[in-house]
Coordinates of C-alpha atoms and ligand atoms in Angstrom, one line a residue:
X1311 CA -26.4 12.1 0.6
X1312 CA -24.8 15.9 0.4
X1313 CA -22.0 16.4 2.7
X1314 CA -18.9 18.7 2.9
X1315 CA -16.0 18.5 5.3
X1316 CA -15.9 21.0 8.2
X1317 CA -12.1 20.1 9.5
X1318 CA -9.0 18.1 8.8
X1319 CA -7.0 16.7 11.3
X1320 CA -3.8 15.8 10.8
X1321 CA -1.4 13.3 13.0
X1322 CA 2.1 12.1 12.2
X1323 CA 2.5 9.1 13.7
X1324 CA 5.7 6.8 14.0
X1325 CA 6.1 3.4 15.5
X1326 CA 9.3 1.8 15.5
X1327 CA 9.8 -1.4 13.6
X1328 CA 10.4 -4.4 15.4
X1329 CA 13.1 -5.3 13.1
X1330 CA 14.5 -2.8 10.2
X1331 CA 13.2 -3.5 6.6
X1332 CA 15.7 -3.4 3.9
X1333 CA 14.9 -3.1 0.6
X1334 CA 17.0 -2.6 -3.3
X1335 CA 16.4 1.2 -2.2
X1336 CA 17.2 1.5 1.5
X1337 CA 16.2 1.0 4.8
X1338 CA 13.4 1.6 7.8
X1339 CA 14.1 1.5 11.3
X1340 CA 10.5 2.8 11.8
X1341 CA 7.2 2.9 10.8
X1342 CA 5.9 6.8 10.0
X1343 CA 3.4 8.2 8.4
X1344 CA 0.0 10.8 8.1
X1345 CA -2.8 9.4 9.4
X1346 CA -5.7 11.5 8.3
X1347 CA -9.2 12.5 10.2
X1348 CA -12.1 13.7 8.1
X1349 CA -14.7 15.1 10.4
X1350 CA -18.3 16.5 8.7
X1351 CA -21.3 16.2 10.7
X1352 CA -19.7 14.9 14.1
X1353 CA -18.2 11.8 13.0
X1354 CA -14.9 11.2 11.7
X1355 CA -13.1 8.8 8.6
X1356 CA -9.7 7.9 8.9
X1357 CA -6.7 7.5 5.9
X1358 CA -3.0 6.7 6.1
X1359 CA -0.9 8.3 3.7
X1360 CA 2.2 5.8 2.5
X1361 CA 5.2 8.4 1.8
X1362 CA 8.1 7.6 3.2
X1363 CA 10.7 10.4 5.0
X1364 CA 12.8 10.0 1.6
X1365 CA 11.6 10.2 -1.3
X1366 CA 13.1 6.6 -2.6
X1367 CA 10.4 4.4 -3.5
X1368 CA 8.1 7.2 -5.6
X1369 CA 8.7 11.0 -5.6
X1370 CA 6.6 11.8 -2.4
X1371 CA 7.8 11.9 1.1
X1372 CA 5.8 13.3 4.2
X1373 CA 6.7 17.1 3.7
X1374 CA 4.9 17.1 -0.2
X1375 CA 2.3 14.9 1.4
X1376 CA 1.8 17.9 4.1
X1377 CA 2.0 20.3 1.4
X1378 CA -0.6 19.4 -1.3
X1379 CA -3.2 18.3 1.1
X1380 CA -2.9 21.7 3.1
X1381 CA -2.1 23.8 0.1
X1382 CA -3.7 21.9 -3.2
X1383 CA -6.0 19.5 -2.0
X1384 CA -8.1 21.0 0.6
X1385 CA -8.9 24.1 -1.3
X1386 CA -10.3 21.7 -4.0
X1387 CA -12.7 20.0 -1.5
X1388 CA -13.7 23.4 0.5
X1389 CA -17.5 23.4 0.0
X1390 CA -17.7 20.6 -1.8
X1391 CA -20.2 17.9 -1.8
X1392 CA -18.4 14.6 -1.5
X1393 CA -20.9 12.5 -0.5
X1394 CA -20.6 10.0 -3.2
X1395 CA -17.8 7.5 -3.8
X1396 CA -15.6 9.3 -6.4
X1397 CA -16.5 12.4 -5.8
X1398 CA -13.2 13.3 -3.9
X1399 CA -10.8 12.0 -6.5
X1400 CA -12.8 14.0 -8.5
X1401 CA -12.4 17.2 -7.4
X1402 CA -8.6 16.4 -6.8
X1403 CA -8.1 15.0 -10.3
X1404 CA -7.3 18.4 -11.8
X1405 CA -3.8 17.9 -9.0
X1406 CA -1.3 16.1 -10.8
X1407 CA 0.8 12.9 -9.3
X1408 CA 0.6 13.5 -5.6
X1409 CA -1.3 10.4 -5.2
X1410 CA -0.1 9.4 -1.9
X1411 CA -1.4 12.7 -0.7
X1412 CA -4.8 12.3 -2.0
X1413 CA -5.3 9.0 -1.0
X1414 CA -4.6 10.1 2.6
X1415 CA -8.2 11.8 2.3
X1416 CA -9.3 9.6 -0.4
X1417 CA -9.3 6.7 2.1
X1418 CA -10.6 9.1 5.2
X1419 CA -13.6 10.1 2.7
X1420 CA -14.8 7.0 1.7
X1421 CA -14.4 5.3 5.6
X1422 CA -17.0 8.6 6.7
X1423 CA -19.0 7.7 4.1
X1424 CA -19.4 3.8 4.7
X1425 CA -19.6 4.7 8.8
X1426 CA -22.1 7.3 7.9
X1427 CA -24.3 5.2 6.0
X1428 CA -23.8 2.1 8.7
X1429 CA -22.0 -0.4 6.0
X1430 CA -18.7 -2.3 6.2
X1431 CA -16.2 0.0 3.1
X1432 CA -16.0 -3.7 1.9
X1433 CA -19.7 -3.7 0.6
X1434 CA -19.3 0.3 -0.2
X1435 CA -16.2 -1.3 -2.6
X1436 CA -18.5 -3.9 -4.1
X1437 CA -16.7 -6.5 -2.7
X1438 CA -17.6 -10.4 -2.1
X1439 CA -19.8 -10.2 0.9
X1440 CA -18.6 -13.7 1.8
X1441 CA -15.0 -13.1 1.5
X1442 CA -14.5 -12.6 5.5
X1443 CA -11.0 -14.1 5.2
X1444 CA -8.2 -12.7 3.3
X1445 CA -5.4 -15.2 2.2
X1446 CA -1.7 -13.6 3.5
X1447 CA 1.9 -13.5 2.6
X1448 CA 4.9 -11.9 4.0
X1449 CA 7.2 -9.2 2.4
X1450 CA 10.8 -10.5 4.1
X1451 CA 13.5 -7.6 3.8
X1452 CA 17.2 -8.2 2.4
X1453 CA 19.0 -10.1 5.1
X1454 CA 22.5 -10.5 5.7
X1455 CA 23.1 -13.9 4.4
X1456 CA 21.0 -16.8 2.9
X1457 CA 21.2 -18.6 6.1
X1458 CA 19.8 -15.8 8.0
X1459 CA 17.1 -15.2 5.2
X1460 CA 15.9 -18.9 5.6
X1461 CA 15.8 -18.3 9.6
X1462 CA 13.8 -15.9 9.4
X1463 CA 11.5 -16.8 6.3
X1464 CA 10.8 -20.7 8.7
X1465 CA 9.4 -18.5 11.2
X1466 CA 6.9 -16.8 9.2
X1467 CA 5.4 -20.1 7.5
X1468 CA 5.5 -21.3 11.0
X1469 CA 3.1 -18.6 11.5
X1470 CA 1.0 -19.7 9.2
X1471 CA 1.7 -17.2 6.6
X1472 CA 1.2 -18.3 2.7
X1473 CA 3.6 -17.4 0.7
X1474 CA 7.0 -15.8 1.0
X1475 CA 7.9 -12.2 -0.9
X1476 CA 12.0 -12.1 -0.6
X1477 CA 13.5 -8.1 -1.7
X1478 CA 16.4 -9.1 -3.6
X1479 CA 19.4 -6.4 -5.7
X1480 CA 21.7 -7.4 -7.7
X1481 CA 24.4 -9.6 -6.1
X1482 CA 21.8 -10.5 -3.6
X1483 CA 19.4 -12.4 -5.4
X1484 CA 20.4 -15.9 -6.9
X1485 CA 21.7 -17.8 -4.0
X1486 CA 18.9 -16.3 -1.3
X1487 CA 16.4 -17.2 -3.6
X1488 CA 18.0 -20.7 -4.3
X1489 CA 18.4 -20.8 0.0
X1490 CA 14.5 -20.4 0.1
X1491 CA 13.8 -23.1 -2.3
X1492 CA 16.1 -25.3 -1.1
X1493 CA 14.9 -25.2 2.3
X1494 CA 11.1 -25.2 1.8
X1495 CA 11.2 -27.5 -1.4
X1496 CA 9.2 -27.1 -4.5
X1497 CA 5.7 -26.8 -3.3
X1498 CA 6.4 -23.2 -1.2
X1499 CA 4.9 -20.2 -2.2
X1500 CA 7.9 -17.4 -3.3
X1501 CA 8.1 -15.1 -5.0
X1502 CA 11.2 -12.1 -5.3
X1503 CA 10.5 -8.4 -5.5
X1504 CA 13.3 -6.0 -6.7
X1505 CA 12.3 -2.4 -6.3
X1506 CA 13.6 -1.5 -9.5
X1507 CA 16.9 -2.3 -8.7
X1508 CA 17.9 -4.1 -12.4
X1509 CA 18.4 -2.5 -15.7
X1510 CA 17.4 -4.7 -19.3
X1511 CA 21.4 -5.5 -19.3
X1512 CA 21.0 -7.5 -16.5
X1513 CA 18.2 -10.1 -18.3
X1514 CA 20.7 -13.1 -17.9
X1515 CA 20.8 -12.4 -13.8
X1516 CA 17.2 -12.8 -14.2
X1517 CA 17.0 -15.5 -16.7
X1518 CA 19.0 -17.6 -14.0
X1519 CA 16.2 -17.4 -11.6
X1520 CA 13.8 -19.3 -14.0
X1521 CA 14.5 -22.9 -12.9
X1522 CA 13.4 -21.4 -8.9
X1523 CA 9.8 -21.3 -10.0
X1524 CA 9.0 -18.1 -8.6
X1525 CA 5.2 -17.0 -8.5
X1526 CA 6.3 -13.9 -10.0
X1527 CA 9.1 -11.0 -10.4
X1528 CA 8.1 -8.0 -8.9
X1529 CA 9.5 -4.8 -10.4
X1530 CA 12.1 -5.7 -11.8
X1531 CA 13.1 -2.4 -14.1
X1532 CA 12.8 1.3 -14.0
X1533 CA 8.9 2.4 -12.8
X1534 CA 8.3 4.1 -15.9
X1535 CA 9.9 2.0 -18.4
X1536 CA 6.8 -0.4 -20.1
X1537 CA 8.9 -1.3 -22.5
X1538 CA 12.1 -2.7 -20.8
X1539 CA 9.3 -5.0 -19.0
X1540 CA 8.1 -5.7 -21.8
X1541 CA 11.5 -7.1 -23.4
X1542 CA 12.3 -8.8 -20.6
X1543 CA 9.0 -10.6 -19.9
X1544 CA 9.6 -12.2 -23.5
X1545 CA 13.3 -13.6 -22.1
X1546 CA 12.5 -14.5 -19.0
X1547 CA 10.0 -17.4 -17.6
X1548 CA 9.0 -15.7 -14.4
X1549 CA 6.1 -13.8 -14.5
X1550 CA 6.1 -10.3 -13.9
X1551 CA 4.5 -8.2 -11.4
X1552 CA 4.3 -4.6 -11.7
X1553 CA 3.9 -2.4 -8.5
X1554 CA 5.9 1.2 -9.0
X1555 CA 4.8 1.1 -12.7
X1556 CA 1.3 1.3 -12.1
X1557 CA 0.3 4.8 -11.0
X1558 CA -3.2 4.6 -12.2
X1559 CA -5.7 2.2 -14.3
X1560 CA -4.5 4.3 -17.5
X1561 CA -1.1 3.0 -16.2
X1562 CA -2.7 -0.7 -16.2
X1563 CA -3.8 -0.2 -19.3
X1564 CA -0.4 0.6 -20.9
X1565 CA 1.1 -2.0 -19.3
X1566 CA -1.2 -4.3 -20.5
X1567 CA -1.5 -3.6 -24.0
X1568 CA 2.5 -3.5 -24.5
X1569 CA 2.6 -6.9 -22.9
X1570 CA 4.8 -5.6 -20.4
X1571 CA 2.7 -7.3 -17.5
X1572 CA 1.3 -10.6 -15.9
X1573 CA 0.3 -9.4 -12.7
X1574 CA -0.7 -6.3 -10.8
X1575 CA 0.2 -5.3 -6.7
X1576 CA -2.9 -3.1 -5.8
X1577 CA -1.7 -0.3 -3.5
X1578 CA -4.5 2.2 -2.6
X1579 CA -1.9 4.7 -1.4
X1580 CA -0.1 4.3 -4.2
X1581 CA -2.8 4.8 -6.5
X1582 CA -4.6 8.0 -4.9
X1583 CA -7.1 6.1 -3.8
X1584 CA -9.7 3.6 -3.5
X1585 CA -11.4 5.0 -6.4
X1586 CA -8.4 4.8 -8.4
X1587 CA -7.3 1.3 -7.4
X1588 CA -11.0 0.1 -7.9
X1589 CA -10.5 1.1 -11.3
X1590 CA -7.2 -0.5 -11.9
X1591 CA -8.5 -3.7 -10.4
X1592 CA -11.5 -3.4 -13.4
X1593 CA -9.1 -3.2 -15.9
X1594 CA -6.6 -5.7 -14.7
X1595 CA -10.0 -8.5 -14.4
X1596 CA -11.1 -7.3 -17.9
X1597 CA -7.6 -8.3 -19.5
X1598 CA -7.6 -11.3 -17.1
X1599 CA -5.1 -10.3 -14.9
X1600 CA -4.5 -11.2 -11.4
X1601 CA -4.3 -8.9 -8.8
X1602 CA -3.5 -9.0 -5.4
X1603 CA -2.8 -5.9 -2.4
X1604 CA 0.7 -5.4 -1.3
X1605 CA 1.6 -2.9 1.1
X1606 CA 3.9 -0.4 2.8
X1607 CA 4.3 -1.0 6.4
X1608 CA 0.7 0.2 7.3
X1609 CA -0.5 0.5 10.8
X1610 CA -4.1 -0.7 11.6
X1611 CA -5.8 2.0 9.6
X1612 CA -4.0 1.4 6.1
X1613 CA -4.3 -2.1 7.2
X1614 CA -8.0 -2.1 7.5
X1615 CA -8.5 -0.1 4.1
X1616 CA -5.8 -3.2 2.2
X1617 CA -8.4 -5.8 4.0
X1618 CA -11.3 -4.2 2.7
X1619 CA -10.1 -3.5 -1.1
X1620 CA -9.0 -6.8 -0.7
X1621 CA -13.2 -8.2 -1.0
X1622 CA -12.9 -7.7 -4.6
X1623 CA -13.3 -10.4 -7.0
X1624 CA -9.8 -10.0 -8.7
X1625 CA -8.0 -9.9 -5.4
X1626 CA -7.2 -13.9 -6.0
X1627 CA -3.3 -13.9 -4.9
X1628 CA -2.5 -13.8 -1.3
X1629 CA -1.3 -10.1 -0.4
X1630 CA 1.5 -8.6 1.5
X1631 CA -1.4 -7.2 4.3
X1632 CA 0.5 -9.4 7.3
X1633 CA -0.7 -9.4 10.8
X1634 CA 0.3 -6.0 13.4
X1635 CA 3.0 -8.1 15.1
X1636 CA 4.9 -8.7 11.6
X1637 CA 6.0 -4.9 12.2
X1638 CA 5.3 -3.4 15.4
X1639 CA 5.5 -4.5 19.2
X1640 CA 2.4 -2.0 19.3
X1641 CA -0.2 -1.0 17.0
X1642 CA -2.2 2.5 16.9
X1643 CA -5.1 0.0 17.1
X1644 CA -5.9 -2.1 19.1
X1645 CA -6.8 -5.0 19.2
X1646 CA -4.3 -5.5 16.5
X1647 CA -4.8 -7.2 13.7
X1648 CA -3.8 -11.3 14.3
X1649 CA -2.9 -14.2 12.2
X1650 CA -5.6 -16.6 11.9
X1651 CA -4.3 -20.3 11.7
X1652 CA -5.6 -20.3 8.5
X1653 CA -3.0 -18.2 6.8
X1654 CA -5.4 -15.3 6.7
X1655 CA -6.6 -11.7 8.5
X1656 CA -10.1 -11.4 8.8
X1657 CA -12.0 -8.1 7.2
X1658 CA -13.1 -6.4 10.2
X1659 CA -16.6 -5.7 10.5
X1660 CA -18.2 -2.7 9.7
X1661 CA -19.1 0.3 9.6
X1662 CA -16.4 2.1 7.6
X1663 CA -12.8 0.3 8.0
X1664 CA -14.4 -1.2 11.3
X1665 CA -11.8 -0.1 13.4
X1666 CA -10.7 3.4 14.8
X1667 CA -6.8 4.6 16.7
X1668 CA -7.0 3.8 20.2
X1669 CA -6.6 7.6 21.5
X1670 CA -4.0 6.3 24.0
X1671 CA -1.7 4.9 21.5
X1672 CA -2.2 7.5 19.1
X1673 CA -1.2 10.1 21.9
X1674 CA 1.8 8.0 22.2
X1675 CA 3.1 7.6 19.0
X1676 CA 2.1 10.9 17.5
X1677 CA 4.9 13.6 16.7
X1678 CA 3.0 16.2 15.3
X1679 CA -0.8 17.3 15.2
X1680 CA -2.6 19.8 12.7
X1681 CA -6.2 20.6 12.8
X1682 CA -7.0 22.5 9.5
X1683 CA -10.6 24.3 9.6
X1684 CA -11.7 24.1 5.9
X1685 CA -13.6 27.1 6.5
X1686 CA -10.3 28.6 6.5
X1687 CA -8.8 27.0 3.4
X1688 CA -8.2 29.5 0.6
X1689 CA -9.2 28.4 -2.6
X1690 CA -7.1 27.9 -6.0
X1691 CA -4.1 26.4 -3.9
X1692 CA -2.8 29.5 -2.5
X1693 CA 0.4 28.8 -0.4
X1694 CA 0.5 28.5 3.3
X1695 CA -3.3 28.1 3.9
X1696 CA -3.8 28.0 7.6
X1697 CA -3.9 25.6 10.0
X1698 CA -3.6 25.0 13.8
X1699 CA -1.1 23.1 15.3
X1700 CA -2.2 21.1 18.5
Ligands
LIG2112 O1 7.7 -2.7 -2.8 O2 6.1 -3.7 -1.9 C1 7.1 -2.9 -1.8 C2 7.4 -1.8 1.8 C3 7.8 -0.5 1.6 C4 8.0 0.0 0.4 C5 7.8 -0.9 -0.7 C6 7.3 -2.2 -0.6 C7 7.2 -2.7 0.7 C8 6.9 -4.0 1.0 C9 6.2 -4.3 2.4 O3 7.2 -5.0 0.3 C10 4.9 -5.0 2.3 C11 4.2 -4.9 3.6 O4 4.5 -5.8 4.4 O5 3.5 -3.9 3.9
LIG2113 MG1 7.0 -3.9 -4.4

């Protein structure tokens, strides 16, 4: 199938959190992002972009985001044909970093493409046709005290969720975890994610959390330093998960021949893509890897897209995909995604992400609107291509 884009819309959503999210880096009050509408032929795809306002976990924030897509991205998909999965990322590929920005479209693109030829993105993916039900965790922000931390991580395996990921720092780490295991005993699922919060110097922090049998360390270091990782997997009993790190399969694959790795978090927004992530989840199985899909606060439509990557084969640790009421009082779709009593979301069924903003919610969350023609877009990333605000 040929088919080029005829517009870009663009909507900045933000949905306050029902509770703020703290992590080693900072914290959220709300939920914002890009949420972005391909439209070619009449129908649209939709993609959420996961920059933040500052840029604190990666480089990008929602001003670069607007930027490249408007100014660097577009131009390279004017005319294009981009009817088959890849063919986006690789007209962008020439764009360096900027991966949150490309998956925005990345994600829209290959949603029009699975609702254009009638399939769920899951089967598009090549994923398990009879994984319907995807196994869930919960990403629990850095609470004021242990006690607090345990409060609130008993009302989230009440829930039903599987397994509990706890954002510790230094100084905040040790005796939350130790609160955790205490209180759930040695069969619960937990695991610890730092942000990059700890330097190599700090291995004997980390050594102490050995006898806790975490599931895995996520991040410990620096997002570009293999090697630190790498030392401190061979001190420390933990396993380690690497989610800043891993940028893109070539990424994967440094990690994983330096031995710096046990375990990969699949983001799509992270990675610039499905395509990408697809290809970092290939490499990961080859080396025999787990993998499994964390996330950054998504509404329903980066939701939908984590469920769907999820499908593949390698996708065998329960992810950080909770259900809409985890994070928001109100989705931008609805019905929301719920907790089934199983631990799990269900994939929603097709075609495309198999599920669409409800225009009522969207009108009342969204800040900012941009509808760029891309017969309009000037080619070779000239500055201030035009757009129409609305
Ligand atoms: O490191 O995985 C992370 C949220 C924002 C930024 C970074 C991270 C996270 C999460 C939340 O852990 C996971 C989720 O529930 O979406
Ligand atoms: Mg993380």
């Amino acid at each position: 199938m040929r088919i080029e884009i005829d517009e870009v819309r663009l909507h900045f959503v933000e949905i306050p959190l029902k509770t703020p999210f703290q992590t080693s880096f900072g914290t959220e009050t709300a939920k914002s992002c890009w949420l972005v509408e391909v439209v070619a032929e009449g129908l649209s795809g939709w993609g959420e972009t996961v920059a933040s306002v500052e840029p604190l976990y990666s480089e990008e924030t929602h001003a670069s985001v607007y930027y490249a897509i408007k100014n660097h991205l577009l131009p390279r998909l004017a005319g294009v044909d981009v009817g088959q999965p890849g063919d986006a990322a690789r007209a962008m590929a020439d764009v360096r970093g900027n991966r949150m920005a490309k998956a925005g479209l990345e994600l829209a693109i290959w949603d029009w493409a699975a609702r254009a030829a009638n399939r769920p993105l899951a089967h598009m993916l090549g994923g398990d046709a009879d994984k319907r039900e995807i196994p869930v965790g919960v990403s629990i922000g850095i609470q004021p005290s242990p006690g607090e931390l345990v409060r609130v991580a008993a009302s989230y395996l009440e829930e039903g969720y599987r397994r509990l990921k706890i954002k510790i720092k230094p100084g905040q780490d040790r005796r939350y975890l130790e609160a955790v295991r205490d209180a759930f005993g040695p069969s619960a699922a937990v695991m610890a994610d730092a942000n990059s919060a700890y330097r190599l110097a700090d291995t004997e922090a980390l050594r102490a959390l050995d006898d806790l049998d975490l599931m895995m360390l996520e991040q410990p270091l620096a997002e570009d330093d293999y090697v630190d990782h790498r030392h401190l997997r061979g001190a420390i009993r933990t396993p380690i998960c690497l989610d800043e790190s891993i940028r893109s399969a070539d990424d994967a694959r440094r990690a994983i021949e330096l031995g710096a790795v046990d375990i990969i978090n699949i983001k799509v927004g992270r990675l610039g893509g499905h395509t990408e992530a697809r290809a970092v989840h290939d490499r990961a199985r080859a080396a025999g890897l787990p993998v499994w899909c964390g996330g950054m606060l998504e509404t329903g439509i980066g939701r939908a897209h984590n469920l769907h990557v999820s499908t593949l084969p390698g996708f065998v640790l329960p992810g950080d995909t909770s259900a809409s009421d985890r994070y928001f009082a109100d989705d931008v779709i609805d019905p929301p995604f719920h907790l089934n009593a199983n631990g799990t979301l269900t994939v929603p069924a097709g075609p495309g992400i198999g599920v669409v903003p409800d225009p009522r919610r969207l009108a009342r969350y969204r800040q900012y609107g941009e509808v760029l023609d891309m017969a309009n877009i000037g080619k070779g990333g000239r500055p201030h291509a035009g757009g129409t605000a609305f």
